[in-house]
GROMACS .gro file of C-alpha atoms in nm:
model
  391
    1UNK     CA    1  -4.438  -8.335  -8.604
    2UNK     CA    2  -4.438  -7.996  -8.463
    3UNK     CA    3  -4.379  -7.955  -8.121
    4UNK     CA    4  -4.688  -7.840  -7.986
    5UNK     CA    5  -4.633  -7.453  -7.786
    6UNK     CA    6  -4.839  -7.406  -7.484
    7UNK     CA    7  -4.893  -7.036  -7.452
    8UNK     CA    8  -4.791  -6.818  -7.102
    9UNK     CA    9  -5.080  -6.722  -6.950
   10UNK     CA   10  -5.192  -6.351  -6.937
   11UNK     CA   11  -4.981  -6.114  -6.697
   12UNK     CA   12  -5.243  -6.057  -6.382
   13UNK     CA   13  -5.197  -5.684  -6.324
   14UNK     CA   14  -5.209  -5.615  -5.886
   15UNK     CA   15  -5.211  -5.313  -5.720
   16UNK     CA   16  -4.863  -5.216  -5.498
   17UNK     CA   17  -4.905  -5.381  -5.158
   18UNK     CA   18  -4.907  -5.109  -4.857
   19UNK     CA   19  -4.556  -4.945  -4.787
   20UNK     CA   20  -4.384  -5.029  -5.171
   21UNK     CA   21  -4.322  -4.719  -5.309
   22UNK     CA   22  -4.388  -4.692  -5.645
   23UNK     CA   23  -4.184  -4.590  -5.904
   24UNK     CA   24  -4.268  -4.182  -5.893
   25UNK     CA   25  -4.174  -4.129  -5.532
   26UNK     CA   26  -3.864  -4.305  -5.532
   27UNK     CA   27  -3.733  -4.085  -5.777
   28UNK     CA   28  -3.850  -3.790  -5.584
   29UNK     CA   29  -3.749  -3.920  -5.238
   30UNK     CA   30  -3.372  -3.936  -5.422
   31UNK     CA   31  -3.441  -3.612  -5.588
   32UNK     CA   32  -3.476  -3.431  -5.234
   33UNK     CA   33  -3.180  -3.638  -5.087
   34UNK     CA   34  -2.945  -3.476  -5.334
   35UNK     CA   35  -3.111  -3.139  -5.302
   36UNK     CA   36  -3.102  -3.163  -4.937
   37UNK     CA   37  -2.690  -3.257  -4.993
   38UNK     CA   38  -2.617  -2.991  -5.275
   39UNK     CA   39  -2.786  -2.707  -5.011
   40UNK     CA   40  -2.575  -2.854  -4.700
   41UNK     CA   41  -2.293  -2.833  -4.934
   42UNK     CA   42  -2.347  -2.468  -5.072
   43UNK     CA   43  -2.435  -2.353  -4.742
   44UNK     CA   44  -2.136  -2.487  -4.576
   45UNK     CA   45  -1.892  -2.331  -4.844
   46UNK     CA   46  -2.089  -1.995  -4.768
   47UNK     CA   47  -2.055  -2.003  -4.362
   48UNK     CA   48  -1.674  -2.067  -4.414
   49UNK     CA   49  -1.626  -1.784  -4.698
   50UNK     CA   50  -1.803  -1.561  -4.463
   51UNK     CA   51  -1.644  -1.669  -4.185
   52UNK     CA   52  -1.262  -1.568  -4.347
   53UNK     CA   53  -1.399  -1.259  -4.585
   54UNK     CA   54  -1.681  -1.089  -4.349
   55UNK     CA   55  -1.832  -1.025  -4.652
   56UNK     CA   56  -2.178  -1.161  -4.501
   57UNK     CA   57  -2.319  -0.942  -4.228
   58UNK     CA   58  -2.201  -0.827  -3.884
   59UNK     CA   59  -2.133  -0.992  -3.567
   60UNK     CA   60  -2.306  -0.791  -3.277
   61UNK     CA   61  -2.199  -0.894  -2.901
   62UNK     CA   62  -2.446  -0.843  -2.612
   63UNK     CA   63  -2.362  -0.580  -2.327
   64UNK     CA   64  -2.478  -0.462  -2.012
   65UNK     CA   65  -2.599  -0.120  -2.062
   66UNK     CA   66  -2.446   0.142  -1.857
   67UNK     CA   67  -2.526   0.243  -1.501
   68UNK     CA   68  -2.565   0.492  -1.260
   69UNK     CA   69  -2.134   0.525  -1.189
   70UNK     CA   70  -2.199   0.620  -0.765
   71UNK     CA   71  -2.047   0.405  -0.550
   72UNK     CA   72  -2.090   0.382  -0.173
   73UNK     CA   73  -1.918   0.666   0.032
   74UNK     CA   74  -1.745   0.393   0.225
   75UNK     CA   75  -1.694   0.183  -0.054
   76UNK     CA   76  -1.340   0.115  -0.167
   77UNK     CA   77  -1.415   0.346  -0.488
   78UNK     CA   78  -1.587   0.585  -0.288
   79UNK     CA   79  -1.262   0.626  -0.059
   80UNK     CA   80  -1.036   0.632  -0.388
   81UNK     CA   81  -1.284   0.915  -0.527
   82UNK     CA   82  -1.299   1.152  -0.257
   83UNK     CA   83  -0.935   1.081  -0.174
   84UNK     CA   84  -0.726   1.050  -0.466
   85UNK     CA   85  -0.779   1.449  -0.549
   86UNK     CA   86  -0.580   1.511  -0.210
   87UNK     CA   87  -0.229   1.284  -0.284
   88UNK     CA   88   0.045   1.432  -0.517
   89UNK     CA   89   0.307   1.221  -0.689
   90UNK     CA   90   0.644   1.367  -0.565
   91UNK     CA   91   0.964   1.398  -0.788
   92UNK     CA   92   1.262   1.454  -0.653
   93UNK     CA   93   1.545   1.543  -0.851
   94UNK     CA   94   1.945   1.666  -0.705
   95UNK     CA   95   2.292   1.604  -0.757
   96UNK     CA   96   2.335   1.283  -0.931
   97UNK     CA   97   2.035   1.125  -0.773
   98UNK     CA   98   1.676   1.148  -0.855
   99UNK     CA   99   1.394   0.955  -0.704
  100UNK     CA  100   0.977   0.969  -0.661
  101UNK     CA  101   0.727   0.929  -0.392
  102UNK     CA  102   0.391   1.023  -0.253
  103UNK     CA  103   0.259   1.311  -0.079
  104UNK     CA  104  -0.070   1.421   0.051
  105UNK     CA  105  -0.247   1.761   0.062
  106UNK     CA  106  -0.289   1.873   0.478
  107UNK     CA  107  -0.454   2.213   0.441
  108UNK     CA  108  -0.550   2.452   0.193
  109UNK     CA  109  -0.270   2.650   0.216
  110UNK     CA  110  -0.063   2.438   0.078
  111UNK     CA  111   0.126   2.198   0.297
  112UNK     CA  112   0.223   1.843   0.203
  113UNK     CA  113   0.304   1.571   0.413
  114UNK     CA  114   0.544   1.286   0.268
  115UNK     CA  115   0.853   1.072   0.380
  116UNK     CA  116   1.209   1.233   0.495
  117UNK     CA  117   1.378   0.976   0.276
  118UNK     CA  118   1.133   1.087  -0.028
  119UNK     CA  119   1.327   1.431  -0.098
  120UNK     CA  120   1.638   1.374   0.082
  121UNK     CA  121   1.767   1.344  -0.258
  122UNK     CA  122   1.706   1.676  -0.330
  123UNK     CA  123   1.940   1.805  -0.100
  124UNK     CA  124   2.128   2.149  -0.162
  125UNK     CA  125   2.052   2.280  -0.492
  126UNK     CA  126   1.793   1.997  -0.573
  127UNK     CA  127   1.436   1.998  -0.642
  128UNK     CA  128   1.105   1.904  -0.574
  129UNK     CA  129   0.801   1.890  -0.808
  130UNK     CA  130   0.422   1.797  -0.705
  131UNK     CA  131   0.198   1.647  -1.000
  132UNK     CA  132  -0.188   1.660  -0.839
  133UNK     CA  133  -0.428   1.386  -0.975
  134UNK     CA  134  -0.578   1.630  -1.241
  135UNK     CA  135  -0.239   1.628  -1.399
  136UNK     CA  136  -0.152   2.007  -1.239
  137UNK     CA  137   0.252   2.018  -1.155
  138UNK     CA  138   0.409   2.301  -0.885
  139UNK     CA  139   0.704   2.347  -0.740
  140UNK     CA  140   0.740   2.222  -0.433
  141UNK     CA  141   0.940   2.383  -0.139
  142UNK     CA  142   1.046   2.189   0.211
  143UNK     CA  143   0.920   2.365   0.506
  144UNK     CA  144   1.087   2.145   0.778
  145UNK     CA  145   1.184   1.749   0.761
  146UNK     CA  146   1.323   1.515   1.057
  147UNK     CA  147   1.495   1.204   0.952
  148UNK     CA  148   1.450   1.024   1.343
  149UNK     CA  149   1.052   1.038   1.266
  150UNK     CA  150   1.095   1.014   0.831
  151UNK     CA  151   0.862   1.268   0.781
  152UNK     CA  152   0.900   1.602   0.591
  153UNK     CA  153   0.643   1.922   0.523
  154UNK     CA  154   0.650   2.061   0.197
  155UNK     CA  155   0.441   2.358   0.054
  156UNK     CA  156   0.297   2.497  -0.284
  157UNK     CA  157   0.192   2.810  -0.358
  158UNK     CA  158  -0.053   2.971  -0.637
  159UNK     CA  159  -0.225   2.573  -0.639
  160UNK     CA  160  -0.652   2.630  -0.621
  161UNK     CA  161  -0.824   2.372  -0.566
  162UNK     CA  162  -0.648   2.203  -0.268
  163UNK     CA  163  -0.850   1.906  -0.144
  164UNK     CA  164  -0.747   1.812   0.231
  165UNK     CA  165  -0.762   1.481   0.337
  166UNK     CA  166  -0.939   1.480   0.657
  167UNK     CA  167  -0.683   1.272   0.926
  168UNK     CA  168  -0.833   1.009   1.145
  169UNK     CA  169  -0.729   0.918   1.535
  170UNK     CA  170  -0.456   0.619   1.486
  171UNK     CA  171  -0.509   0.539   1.892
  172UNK     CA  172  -0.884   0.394   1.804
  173UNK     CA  173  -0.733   0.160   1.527
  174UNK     CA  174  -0.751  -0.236   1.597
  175UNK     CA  175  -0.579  -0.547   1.408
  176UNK     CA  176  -0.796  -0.634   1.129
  177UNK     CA  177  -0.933  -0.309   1.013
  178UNK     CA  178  -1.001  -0.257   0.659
  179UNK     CA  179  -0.765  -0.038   0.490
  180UNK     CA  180  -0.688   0.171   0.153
  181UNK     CA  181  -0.337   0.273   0.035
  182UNK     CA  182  -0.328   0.522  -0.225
  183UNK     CA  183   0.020   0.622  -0.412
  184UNK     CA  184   0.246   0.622  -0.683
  185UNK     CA  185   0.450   0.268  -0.661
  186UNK     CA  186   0.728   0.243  -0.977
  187UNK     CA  187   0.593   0.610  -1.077
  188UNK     CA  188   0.216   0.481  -1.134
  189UNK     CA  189   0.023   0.786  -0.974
  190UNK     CA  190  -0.307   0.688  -0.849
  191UNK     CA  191  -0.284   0.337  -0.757
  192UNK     CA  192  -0.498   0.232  -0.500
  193UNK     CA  193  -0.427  -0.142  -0.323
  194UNK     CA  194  -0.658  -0.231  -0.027
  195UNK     CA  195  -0.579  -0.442   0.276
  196UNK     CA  196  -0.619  -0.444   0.667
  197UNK     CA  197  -0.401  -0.402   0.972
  198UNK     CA  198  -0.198  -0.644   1.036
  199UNK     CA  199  -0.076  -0.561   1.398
  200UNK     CA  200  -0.052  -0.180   1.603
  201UNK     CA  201   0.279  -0.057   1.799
  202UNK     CA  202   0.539  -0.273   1.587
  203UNK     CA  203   0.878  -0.149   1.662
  204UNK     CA  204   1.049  -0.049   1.337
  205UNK     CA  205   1.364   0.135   1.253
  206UNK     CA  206   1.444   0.219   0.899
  207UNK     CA  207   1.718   0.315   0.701
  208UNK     CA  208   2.090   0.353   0.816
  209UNK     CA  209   2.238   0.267   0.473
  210UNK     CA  210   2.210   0.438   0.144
  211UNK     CA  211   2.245   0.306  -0.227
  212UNK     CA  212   2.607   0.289  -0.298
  213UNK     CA  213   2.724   0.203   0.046
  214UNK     CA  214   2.672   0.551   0.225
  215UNK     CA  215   2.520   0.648   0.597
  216UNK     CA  216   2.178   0.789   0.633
  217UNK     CA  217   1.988   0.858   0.927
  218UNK     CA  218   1.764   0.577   1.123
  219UNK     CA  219   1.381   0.642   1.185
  220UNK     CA  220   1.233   0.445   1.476
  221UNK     CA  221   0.859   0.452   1.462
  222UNK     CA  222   0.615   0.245   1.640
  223UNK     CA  223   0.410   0.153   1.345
  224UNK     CA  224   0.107  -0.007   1.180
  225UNK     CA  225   0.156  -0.296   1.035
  226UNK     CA  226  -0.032  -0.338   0.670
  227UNK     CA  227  -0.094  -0.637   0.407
  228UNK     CA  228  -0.205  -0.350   0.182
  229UNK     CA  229   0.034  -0.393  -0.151
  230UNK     CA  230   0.325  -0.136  -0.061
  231UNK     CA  231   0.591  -0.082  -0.312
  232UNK     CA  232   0.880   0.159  -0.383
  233UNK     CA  233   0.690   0.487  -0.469
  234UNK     CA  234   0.446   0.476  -0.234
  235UNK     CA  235   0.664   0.671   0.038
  236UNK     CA  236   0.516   0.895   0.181
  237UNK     CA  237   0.138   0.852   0.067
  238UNK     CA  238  -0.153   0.780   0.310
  239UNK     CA  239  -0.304   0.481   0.444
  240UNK     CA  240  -0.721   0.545   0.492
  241UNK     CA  241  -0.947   0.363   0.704
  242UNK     CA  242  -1.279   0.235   0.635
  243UNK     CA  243  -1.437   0.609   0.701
  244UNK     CA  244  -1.175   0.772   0.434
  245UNK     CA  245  -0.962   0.939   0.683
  246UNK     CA  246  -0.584   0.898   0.708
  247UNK     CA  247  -0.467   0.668   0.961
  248UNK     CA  248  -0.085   0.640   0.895
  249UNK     CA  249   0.164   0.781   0.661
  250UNK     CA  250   0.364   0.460   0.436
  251UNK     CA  251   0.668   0.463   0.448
  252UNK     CA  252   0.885   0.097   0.485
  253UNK     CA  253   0.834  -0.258   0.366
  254UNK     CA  254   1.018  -0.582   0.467
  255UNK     CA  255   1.183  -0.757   0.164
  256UNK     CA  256   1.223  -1.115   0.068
  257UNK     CA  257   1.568  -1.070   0.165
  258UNK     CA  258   1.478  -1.000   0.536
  259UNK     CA  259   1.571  -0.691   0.553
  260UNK     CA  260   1.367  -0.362   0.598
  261UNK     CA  261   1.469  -0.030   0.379
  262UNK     CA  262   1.217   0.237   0.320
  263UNK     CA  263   0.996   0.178   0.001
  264UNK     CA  264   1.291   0.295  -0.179
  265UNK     CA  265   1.400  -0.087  -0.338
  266UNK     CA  266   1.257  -0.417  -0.350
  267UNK     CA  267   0.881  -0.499  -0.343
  268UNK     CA  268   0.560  -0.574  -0.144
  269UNK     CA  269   0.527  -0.926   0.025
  270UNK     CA  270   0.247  -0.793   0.205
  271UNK     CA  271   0.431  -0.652   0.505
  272UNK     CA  272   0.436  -0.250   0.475
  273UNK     CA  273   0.479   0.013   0.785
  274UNK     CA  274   0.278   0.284   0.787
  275UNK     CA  275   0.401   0.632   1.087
  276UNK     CA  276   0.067   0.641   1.326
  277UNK     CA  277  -0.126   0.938   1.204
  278UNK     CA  278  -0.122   1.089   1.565
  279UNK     CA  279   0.256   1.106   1.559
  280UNK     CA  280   0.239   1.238   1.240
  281UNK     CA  281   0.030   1.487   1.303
  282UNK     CA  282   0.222   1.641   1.594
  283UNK     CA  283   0.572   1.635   1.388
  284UNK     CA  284   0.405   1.825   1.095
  285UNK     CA  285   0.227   2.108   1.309
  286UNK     CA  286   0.615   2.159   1.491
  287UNK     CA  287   0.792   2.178   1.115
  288UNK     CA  288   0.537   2.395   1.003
  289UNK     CA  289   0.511   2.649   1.295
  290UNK     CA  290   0.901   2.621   1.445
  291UNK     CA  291   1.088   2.408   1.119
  292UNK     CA  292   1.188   2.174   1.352
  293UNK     CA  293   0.980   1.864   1.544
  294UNK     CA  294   1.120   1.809   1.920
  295UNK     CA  295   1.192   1.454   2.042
  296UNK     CA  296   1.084   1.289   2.356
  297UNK     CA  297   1.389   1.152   2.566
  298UNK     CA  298   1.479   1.024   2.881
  299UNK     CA  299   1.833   1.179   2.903
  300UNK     CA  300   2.014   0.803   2.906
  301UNK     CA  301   2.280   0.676   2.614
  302UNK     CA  302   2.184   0.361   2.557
  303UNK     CA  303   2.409   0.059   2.435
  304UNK     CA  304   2.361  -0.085   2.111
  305UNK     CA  305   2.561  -0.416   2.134
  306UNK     CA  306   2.430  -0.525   2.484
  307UNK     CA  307   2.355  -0.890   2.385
  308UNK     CA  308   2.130  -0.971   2.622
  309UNK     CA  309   1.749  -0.884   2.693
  310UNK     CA  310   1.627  -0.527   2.709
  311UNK     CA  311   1.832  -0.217   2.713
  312UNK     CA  312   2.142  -0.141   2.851
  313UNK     CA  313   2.232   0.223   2.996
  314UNK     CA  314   2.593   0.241   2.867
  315UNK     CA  315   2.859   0.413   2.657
  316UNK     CA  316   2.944   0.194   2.382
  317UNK     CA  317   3.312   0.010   2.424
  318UNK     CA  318   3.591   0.304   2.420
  319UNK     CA  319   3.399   0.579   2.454
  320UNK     CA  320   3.452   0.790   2.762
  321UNK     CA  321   3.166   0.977   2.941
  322UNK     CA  322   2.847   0.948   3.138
  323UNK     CA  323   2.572   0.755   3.005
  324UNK     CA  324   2.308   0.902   3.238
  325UNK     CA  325   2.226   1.298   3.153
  326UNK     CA  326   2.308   1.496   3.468
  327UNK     CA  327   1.962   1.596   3.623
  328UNK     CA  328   1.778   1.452   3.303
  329UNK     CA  329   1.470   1.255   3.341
  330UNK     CA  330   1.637   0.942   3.405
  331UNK     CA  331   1.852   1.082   3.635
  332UNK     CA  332   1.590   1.214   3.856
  333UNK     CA  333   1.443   0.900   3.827
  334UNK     CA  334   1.735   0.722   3.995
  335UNK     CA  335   1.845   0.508   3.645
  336UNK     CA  336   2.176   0.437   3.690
  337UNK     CA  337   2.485   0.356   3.375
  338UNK     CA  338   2.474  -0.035   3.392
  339UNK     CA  339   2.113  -0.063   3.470
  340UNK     CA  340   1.863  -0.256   3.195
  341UNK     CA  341   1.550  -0.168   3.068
  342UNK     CA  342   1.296  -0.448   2.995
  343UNK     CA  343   0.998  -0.304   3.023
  344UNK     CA  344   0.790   0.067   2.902
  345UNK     CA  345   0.441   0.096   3.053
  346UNK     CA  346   0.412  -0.295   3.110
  347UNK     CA  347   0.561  -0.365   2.710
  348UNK     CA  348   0.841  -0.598   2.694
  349UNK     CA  349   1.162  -0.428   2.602
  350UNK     CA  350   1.427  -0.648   2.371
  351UNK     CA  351   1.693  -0.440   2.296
  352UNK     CA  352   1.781  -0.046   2.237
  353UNK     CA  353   1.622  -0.007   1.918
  354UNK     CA  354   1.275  -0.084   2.063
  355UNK     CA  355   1.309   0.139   2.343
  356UNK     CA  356   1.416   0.421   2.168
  357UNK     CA  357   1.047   0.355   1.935
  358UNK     CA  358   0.814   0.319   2.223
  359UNK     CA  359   0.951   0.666   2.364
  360UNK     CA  360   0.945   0.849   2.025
  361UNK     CA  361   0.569   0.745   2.026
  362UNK     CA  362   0.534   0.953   2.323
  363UNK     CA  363   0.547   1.342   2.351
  364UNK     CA  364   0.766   1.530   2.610
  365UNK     CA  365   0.632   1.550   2.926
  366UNK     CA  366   0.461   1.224   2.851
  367UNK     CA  367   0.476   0.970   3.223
  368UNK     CA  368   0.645   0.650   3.154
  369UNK     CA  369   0.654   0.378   3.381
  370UNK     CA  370   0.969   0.183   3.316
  371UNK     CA  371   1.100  -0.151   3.484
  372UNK     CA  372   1.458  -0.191   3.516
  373UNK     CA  373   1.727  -0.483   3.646
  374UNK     CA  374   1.982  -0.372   3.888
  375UNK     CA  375   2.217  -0.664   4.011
  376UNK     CA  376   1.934  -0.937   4.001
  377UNK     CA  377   1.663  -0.734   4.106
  378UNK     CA  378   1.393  -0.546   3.957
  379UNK     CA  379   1.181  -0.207   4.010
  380UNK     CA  380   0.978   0.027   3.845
  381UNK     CA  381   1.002   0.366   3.838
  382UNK     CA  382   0.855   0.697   3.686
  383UNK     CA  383   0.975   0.917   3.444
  384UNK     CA  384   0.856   1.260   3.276
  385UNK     CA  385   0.991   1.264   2.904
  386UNK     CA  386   1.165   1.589   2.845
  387UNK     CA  387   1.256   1.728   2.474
  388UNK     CA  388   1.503   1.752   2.250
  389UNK     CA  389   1.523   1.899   1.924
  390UNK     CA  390   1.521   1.697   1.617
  391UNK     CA  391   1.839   1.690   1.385
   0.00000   0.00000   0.00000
């Protein structure tokens, strides 16, 4: 008997519920995936072919547009503006030894003021040579130089142009005050370094020994003290206050090693010594009028190796003589060989070095009031400076 066949009932056609995608959009949901891939793909290939090649546009960085250039007179580039047209880079050149330093412009007719030490080099049969900021060069000649204040006059000729730099009063300077050094450290004319004053009246002598184990004079100055950067080349260039006037003329640092040469070797730690303006100022009007700046003294020879406090009136051991000038200042005074210094105008004396500065910082006929130790006891007493020419 056949097996009777029950027929499937008819397929019941529905509608797609809400949210099944039908059959066209899925293949064009996957059609923009791959598009979307194959354009990430080709764009990223471009971007790095660009990127090596620079085949593919420019790159173009923003900028501030330019300014008005003016600065404010006071202004540490308004000092270094009106300033920098008055200092000279000094090269020195003699036998066997050459060196440079800094100079600065003091009138227009053609005297510059710069260190002793700068062209002591040049010697006999040496030379000097000024380069101005413009880039101008002239031969320089030395009108007068004393090594006991390290300062030295020098003078151009047939140089237009000359821009003075107007000098300030060093007496009305305090610790603290801003100040600009301008010069030519390691031969780089123009620098400019900016600091303040670190202390007034420091008692500094300078020099003594040359390179290669020779003498050389000493300069005792009563300086300012600066943290403005002060390095070999700068000799002899000016330190500017706040109102672009010069205040004091550079001229030593104190090295790592301790020691403290003119800005001839070693470099700044932030402790340069700048000559008082006012002291310059009086040496350079004697070597330009006479050739020769005069020296305050108070007619004593003083003992260098005292080892005690102050300063001793004495011959040094072996030498025969009198230590107290006949009729000199101290003399008249009633200072005595034996007797010790401690004290000049009320300032606290340590040893012969520092009395020797605080009387160069005077002028002849200056009054002093000195203290001095006689056999346990103590006085003061007066004395006029009197003069004494400079070596």
């Amino acid at each position: 008997p056949r097996t009777a066949h029950t027929p499937h009932p008819p397929h019941t056609a529905h509608p797609p519920s809400p949210g099944s995608p039908s059959p066209r959009r899925g293949w064009t949901v996957a059609a923009a995936v791959v598009l979307a891939l194959v354009a990430g793909t080709v764009g990223g290939g471009i971007g790095a072919y660009a990127q090596r090649h620079g085949d593919i546009g420019a790159v173009r960085l923003s900028q501030a547009p330019a300014r008005d250039t003016g600065r404010a007179p006071d202004s540490v580039a308004g000092i270094a503006e009106r300033a920098l047209p008055g200092v000279v880079t000094v090269q020195v050149h003699g036998t066997g030894e050459q060196g440079t330093g800094t100079g600065f412009v003091l009138d227009g007719r053609g005297h510059l003021l710069t260190n002793h030490h700068v062209v002591e080099a040049a010697g006999d049969g040496g030379g000097i040579r000024v380069i101005f900021h413009g880039g101008e060069t002239a031969a320089a000649e030395v009108v007068g130089t004393d090594s006991g204040y390290d300062l030295a006059v020098l003078r151009v000729e047939r140089v237009r142009g000359l821009s003075p730099l107007p000098l300030g009063n060093s007496d009305s300077v305090r610790v603290g005050d801003p100040v600009v050094a301008i010069g030519s450290p390691y031969g780089l004319a123009g620098t400019v370094t900016t600091g303040i004053v670190s202390a007034t009246q420091r008692p500094v002598t300078a020099g003594g020994e040359r390179e290669g184990g020779g003498g050389s004079d000493i300069s005792y100055v009563e300086a300012l003290q600066t943290d403005a950067p002060i390095n070999p080349g700068n000799s002899g260039g000016p330190l500017m206050d706040a109102g672009g006037r010069v205040i004091g003329v550079n001229s030593a640092i104190r090295s790592a090693g301790g020691d403290l040469p003119r800005t001839g070797a070693g470099g700044s730690i932030g402790l340069g010594f700048a000559i008082p303006v006012n002291q310059a100022r009086r040496v350079a009007e004697e070597l330009i009028n006479t050739g020769r700046a005069t020296h305050p003294v108070i007619g004593v020879t003083v003992d260098m190796g005292h080892p005690g406090e102050g300063a001793r009136v004495g011959l040094p051991a072996g030498e025969e003589g009198t230590a107290v000038v006949p009729g000199g200042p101290a003399d008249t005074a009633g200072i005595e060989e034996g007797d010790v210094i401690t004290e000049v105008d009320g300032v606290r004396v340590r040893s012969g070095e520092e009395l020797i500065v605080r009387i160069r910082a005077r002028r002849p006929g200056d009054r002093l009031e000195l203290t001095v130790e006689r056999g346990g006891g103590r006085r003061s007493v007066e004395v006029v400076l009197g003069s004494a020419a400079g070596p």
